[in-house]
Short mmCIF file of C-alpha atoms and ligand atoms in Angstrom, two decimals:
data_model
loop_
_atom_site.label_atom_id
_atom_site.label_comp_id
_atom_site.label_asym_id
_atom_site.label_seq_id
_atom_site.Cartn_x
_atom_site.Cartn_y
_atom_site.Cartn_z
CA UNK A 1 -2.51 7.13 35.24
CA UNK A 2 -3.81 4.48 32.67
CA UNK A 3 -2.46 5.79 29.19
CA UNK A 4 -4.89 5.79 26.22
CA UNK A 5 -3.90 3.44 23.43
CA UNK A 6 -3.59 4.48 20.16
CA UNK A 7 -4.51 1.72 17.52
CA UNK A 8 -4.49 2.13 13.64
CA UNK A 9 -2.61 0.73 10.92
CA UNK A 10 -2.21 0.81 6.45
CA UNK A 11 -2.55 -2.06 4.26
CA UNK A 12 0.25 -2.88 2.91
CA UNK A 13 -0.36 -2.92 -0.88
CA UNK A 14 1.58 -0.13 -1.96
CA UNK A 15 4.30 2.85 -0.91
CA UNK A 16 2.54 5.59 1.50
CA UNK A 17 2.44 8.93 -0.47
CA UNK A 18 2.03 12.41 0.82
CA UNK A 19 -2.20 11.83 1.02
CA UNK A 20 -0.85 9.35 4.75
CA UNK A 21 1.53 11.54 5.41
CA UNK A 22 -0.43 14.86 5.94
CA UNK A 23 -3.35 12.87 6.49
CA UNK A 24 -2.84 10.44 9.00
CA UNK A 25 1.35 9.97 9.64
CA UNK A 26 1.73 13.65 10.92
CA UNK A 27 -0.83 13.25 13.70
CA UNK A 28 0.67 9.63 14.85
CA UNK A 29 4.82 10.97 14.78
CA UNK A 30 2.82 14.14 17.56
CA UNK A 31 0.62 11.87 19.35
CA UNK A 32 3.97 9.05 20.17
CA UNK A 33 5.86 12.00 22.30
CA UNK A 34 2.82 12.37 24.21
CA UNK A 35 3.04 10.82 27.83
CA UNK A 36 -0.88 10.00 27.90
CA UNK A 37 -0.93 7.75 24.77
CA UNK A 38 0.36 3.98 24.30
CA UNK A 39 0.17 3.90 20.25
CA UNK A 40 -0.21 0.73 18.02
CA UNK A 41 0.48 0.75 14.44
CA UNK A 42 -0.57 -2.51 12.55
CA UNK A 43 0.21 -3.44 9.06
CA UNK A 44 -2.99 -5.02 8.15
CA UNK A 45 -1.61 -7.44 5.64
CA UNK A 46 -4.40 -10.02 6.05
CA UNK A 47 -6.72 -7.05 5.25
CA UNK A 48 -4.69 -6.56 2.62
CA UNK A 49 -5.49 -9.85 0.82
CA UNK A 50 -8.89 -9.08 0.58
CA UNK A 51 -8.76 -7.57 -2.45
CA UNK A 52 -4.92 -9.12 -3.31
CA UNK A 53 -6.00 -12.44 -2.70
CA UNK A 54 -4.93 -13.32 -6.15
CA UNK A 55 -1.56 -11.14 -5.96
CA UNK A 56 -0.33 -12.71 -1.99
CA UNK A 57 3.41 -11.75 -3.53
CA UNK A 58 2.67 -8.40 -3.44
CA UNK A 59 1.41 -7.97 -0.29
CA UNK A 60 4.12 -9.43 1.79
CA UNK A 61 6.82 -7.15 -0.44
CA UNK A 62 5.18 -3.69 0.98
CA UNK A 63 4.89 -5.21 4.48
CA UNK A 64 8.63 -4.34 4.47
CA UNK A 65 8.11 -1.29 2.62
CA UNK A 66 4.81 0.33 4.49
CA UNK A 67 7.39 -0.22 7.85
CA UNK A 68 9.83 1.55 5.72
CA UNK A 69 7.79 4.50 5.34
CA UNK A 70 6.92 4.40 8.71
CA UNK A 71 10.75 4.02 10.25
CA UNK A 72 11.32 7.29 8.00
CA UNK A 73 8.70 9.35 9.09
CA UNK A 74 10.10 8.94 12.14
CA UNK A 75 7.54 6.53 14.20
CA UNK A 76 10.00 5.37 16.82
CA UNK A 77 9.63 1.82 17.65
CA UNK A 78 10.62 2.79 20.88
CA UNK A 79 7.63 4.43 21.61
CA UNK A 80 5.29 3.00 18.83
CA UNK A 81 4.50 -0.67 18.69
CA UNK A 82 4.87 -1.77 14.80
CA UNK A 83 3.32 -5.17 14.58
CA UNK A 84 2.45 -7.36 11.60
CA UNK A 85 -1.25 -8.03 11.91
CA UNK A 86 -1.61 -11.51 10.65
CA UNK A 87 0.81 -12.38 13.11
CA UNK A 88 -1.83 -12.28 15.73
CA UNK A 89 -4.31 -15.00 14.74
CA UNK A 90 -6.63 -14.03 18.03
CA UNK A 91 -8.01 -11.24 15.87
CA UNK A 92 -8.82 -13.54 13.46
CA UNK A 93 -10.74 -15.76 15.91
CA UNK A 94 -12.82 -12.58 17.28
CA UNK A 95 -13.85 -12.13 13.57
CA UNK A 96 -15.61 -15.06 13.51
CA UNK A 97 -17.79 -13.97 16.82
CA UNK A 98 -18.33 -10.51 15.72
CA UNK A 99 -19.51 -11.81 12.37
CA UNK A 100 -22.67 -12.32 14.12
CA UNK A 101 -23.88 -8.99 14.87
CA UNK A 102 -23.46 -7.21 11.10
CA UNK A 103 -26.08 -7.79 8.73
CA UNK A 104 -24.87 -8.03 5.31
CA UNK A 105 -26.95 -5.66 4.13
CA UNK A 106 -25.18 -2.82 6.96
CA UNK A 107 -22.24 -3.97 5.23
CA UNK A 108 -23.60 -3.13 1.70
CA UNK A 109 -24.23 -0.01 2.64
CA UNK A 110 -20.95 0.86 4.33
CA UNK A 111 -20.04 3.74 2.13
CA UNK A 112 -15.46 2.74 2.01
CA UNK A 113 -16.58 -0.54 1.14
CA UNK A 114 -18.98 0.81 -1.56
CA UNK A 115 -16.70 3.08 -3.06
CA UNK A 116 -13.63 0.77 -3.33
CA UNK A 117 -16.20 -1.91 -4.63
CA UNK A 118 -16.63 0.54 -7.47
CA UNK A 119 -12.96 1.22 -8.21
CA UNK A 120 -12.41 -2.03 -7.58
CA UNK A 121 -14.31 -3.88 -10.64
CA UNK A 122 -11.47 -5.35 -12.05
CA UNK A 123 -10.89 -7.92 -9.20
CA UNK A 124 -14.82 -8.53 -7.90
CA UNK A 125 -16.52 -7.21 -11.40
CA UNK A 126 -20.17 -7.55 -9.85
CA UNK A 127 -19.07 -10.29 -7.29
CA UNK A 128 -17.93 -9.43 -4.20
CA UNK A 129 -16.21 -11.88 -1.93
CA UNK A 130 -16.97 -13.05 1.22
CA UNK A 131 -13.37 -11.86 2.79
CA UNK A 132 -13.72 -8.21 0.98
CA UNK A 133 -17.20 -7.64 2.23
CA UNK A 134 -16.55 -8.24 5.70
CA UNK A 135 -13.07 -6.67 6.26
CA UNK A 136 -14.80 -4.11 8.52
CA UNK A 137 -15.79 -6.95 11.05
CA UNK A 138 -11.65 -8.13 10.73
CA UNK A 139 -11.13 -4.31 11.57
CA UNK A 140 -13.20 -4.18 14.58
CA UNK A 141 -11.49 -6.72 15.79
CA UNK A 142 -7.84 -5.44 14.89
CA UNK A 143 -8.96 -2.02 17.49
CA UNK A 144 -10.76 -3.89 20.30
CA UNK A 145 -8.45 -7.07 20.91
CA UNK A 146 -5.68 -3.66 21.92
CA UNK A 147 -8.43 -1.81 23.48
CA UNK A 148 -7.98 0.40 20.99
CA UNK A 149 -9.40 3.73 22.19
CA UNK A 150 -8.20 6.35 20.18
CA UNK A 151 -7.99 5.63 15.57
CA UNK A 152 -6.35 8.24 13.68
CA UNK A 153 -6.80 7.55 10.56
CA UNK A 154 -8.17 9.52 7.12
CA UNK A 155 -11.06 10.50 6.47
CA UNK A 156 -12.36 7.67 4.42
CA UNK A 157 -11.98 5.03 7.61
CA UNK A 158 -14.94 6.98 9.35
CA UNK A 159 -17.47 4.61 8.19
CA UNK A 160 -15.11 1.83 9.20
CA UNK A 161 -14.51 3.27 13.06
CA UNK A 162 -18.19 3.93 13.12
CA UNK A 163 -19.09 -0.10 12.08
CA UNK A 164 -16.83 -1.21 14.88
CA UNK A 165 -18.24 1.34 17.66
CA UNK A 166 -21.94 -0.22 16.44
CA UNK A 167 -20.36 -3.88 16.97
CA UNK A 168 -19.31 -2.82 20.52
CA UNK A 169 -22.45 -1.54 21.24
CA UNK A 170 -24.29 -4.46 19.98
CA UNK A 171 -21.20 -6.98 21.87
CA UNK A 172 -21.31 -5.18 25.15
CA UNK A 173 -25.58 -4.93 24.97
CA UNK A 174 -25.31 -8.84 24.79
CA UNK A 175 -22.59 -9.79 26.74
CA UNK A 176 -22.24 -7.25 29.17
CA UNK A 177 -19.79 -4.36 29.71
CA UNK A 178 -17.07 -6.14 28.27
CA UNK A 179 -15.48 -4.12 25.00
CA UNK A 180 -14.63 -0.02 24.56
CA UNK A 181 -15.44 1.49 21.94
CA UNK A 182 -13.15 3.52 19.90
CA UNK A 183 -13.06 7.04 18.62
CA UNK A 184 -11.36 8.44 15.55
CA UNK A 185 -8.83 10.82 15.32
CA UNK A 186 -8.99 13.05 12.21
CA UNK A 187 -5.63 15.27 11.37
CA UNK A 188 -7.58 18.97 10.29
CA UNK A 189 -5.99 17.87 6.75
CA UNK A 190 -7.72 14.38 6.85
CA UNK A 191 -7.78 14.53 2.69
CA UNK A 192 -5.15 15.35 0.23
CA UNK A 193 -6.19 16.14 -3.18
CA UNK A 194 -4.14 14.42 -6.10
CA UNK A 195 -1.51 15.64 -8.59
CA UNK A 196 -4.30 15.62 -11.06
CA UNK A 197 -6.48 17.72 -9.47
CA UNK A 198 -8.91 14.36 -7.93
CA UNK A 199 -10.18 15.16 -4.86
CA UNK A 200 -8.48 12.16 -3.02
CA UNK A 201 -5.02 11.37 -3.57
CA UNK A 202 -5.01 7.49 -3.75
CA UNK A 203 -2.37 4.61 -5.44
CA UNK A 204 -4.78 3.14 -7.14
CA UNK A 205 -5.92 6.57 -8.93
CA UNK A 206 -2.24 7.00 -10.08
CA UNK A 207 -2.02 10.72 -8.73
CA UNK A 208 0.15 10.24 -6.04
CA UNK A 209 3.11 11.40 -4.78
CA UNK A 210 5.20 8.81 -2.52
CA UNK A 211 7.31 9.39 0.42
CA UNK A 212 9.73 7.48 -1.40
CA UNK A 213 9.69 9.10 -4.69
CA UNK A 214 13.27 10.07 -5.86
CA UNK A 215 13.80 13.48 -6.60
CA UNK A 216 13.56 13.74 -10.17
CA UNK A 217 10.71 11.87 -9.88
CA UNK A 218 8.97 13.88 -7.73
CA UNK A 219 10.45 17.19 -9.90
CA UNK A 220 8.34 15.32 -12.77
CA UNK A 221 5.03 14.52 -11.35
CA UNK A 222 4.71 18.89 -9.86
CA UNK A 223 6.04 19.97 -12.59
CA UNK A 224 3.08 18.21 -14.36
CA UNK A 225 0.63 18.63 -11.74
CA UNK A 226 -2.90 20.28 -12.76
CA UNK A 227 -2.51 23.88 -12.82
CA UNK A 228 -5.03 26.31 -14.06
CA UNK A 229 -6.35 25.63 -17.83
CA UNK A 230 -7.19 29.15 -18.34
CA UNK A 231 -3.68 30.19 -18.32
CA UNK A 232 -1.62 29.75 -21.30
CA UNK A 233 0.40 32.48 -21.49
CA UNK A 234 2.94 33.62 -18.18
CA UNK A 235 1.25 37.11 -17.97
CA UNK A 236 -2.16 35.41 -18.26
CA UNK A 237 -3.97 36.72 -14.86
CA UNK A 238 -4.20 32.94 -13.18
CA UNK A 239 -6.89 31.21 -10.45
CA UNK A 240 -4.81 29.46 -8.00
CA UNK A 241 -8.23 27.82 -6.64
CA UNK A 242 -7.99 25.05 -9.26
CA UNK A 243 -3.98 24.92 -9.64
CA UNK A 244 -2.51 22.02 -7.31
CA UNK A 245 0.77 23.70 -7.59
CA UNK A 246 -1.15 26.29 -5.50
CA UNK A 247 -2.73 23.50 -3.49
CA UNK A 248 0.77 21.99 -2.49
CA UNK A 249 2.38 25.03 -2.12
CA UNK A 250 -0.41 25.78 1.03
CA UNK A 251 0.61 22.36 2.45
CA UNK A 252 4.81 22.74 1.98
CA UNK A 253 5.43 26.42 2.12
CA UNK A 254 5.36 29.21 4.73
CA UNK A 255 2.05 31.01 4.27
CA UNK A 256 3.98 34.12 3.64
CA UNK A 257 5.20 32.53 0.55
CA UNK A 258 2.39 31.28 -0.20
CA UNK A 259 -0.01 34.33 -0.14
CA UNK A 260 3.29 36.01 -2.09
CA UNK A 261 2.56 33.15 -5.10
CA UNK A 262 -1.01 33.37 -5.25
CA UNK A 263 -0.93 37.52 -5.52
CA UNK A 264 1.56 37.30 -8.37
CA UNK A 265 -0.25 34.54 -9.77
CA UNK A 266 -3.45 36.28 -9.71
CA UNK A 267 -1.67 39.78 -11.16
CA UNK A 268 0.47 37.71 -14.29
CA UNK A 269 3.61 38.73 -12.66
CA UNK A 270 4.76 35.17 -12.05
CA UNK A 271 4.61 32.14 -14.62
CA UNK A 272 3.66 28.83 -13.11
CA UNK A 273 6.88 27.52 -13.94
CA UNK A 274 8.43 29.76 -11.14
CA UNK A 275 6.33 29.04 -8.63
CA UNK A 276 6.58 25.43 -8.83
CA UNK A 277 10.30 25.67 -8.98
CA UNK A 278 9.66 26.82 -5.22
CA UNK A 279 7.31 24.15 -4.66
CA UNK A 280 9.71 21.52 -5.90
CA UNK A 281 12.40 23.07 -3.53
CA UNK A 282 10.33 22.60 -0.28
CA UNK A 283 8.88 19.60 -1.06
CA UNK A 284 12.55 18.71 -1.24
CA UNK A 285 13.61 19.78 2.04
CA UNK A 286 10.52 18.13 3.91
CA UNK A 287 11.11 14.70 1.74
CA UNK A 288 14.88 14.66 1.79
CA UNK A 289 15.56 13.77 5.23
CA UNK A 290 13.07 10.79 4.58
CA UNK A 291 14.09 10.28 1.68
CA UNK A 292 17.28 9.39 3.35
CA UNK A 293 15.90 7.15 5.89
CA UNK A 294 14.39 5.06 3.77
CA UNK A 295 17.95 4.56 1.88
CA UNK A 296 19.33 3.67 5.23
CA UNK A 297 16.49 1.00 6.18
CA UNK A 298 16.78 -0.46 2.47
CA UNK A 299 19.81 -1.15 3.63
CA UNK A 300 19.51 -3.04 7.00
CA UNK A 301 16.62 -5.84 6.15
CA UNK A 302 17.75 -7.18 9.44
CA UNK A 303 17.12 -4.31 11.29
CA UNK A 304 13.59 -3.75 10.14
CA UNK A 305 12.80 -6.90 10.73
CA UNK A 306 13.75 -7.18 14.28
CA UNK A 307 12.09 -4.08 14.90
CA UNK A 308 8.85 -6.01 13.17
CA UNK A 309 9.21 -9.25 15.29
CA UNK A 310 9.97 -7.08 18.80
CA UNK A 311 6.58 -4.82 17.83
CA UNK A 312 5.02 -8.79 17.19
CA UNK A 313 6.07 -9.58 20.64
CA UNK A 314 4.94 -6.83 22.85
CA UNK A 315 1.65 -7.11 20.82
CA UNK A 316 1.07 -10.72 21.53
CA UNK A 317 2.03 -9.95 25.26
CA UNK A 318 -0.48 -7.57 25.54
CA UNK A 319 -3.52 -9.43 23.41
CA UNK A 320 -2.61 -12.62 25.83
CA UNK A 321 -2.89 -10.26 29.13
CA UNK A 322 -6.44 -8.26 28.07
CA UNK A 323 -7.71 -11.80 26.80
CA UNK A 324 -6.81 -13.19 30.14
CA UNK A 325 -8.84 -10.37 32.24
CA UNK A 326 -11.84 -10.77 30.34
CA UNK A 327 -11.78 -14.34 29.76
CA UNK A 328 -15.12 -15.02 31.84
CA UNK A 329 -17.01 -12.83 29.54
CA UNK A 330 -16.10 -14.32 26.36
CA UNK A 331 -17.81 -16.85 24.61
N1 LIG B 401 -8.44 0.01 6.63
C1 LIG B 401 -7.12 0.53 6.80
C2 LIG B 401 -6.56 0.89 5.40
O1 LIG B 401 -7.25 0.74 4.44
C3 LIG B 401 -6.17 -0.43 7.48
C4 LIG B 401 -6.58 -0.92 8.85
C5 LIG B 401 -6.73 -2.23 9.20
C6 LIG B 401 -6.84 -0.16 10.02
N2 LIG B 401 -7.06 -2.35 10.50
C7 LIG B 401 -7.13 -1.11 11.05
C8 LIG B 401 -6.86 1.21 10.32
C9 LIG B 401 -7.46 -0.70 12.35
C10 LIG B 401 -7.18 1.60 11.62
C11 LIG B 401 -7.48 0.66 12.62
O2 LIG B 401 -5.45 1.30 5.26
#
């Protein structure tokens, strides 16, 4: 039986926080134990640049760290490939050929790319580059040159899978059968809100929690968490629909403890202060054990890199072999 391959991957300009974890690091730790996947995980640090062009320094510090955060999540490089992405220039090179079949104006209107645009005025201001506005293309070609089948990813890389599948159509139409096109995997909890109550929990928003957040740190940032405004006082009857401590405690705790914290919430019998003391307690025992990994593997530099270089290896192996069979096709 042919396995499915599994292809997504983070930019590395930043820690991952709880938003990848639930939303997209979850799924990929279940999906490597099953038999009937081959998963790739790439650390799209030439992506990365697109908007850190100016900041390369930065990028090529959280290459180690994003694998860091992987390692401790526990994605097993034995049965996850963890490969570097500029590291395989070929993808690169397809860039160039699928740059053909995107308008500039489809790429306008790509709505990731328009929202980061507008969060990201402080590098582009009303200029966008060249590189930035056609990362999607550089994407496309980071799935197909695996044969990338299956994405999971959050749910603001829809419109990204979706601009790919429409460059495979528009590939294969040309060219012939020749590329597959991908599909994206969505965790049911493809969006974390944010400490401060933001709908999206994000690095650059500053309302994130990281995997590798000491504890007191973490302590700090629930304990400070939006809760509900309308309740000053502990006996104050409170609305856990607006209180992330409410919010986290659905996504840490068992749901018998939470439906237990939102009654006594609701009745005034409980102050907020209590109930996040819980929170902070599971969110402990969930984090710790990573916590702990990632000690280890900022530790052993050596180790994560050869764990880097062997995932660089098998991916080059395998690019070389699919170029190879469809080598008469391509351009
Ligand atoms: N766009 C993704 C991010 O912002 C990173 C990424 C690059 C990616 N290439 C990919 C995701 C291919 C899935 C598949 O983090």
């Amino acid at each position: 039986m042919e396995k499915k391959r599994i292809l997504t991957g983070d930019r590395p300009t930043g820690r991952l926080h709880i938003g990848h974890y639930f939303g997209s690091l979850k799924t990929r730790v279940k999906m490597q134990d099953n038999p009937e996947y081959d998963p790739f995980i790439l650390i799209a640090d030439v992506q990365a640049l697109t908007d850190n062009f100016n900041n390369p320094e930065k990028v090529r510090k959280n290459v180690r760290e994003v694998a860091i955060d992987y390692l401790s999540v526990g994605i097993d490089p034995k049965k996850t490939t963890i490969y570097i992405q500029s590291m395989i220039p070929e993808t690169a090179e397809l860039t160039i050929y699928y740059s053909n079949f995107v308008t500039v104006a489809r790429l306008e209107r790509n709505p990731t790319v328009k929202t980061e645009l507008a969060q990201k005025k402080d590098v582009f201001g009303d200029n966008i580059t060249y590189g930035f506005l056609g990362y999607p293309v550089s994407q496309a070609a980071d799935i197909t040159t695996f044969e990338g089948e299956l994405v999971p990813v959050g749910e603001d890389q829809l419109p990204l899978i979706e601009q790919c599948r429409e460059i495979v159509r528009k590939f294969n139409n040309i060219y012939g059968e020749t590329l597959k096109e991908p599909v994206a995997v969505l965790s049911n909890l493809s969006r974390i809100k944010g400490l401060d109550g933001n709908e999206k929990m994000g690095k650059s928003l500053g309302n994130a929690l990281y995997l590798s957040d000491e504890y007191d740190v973490m302590k700090q940032k629930v304990m400070n968490a939006k809760t509900d405004p309308a309740r000053i006082k502990k006996d104050d009857p409170g609305h856990p629909e607006g209180c992330m401590g409410s919010y986290y405690h659905n996504l840490f705790s068992s749901k018998e403890e939470c439906e237990n914290v939102c009654k006594e919430c609701k009745m005034g019998l409980t102050g907020c202060f209590h109930s996040q003391k819980h929170l902070i307690e599971n969110i402990n025992k969930e984090l710790e054990p990573i916590r702990e990994k990632r000690h280890y593997y900022g530790e052993h530099p050596e180790e994560v890199k050869e764990i880097l270089m062997n995932g660089v290896e098998k991916a080059r192996k395998l690019q070389k072999n699919i170029r190879k069979s469809k080598k008469k096709q391509w351009c």
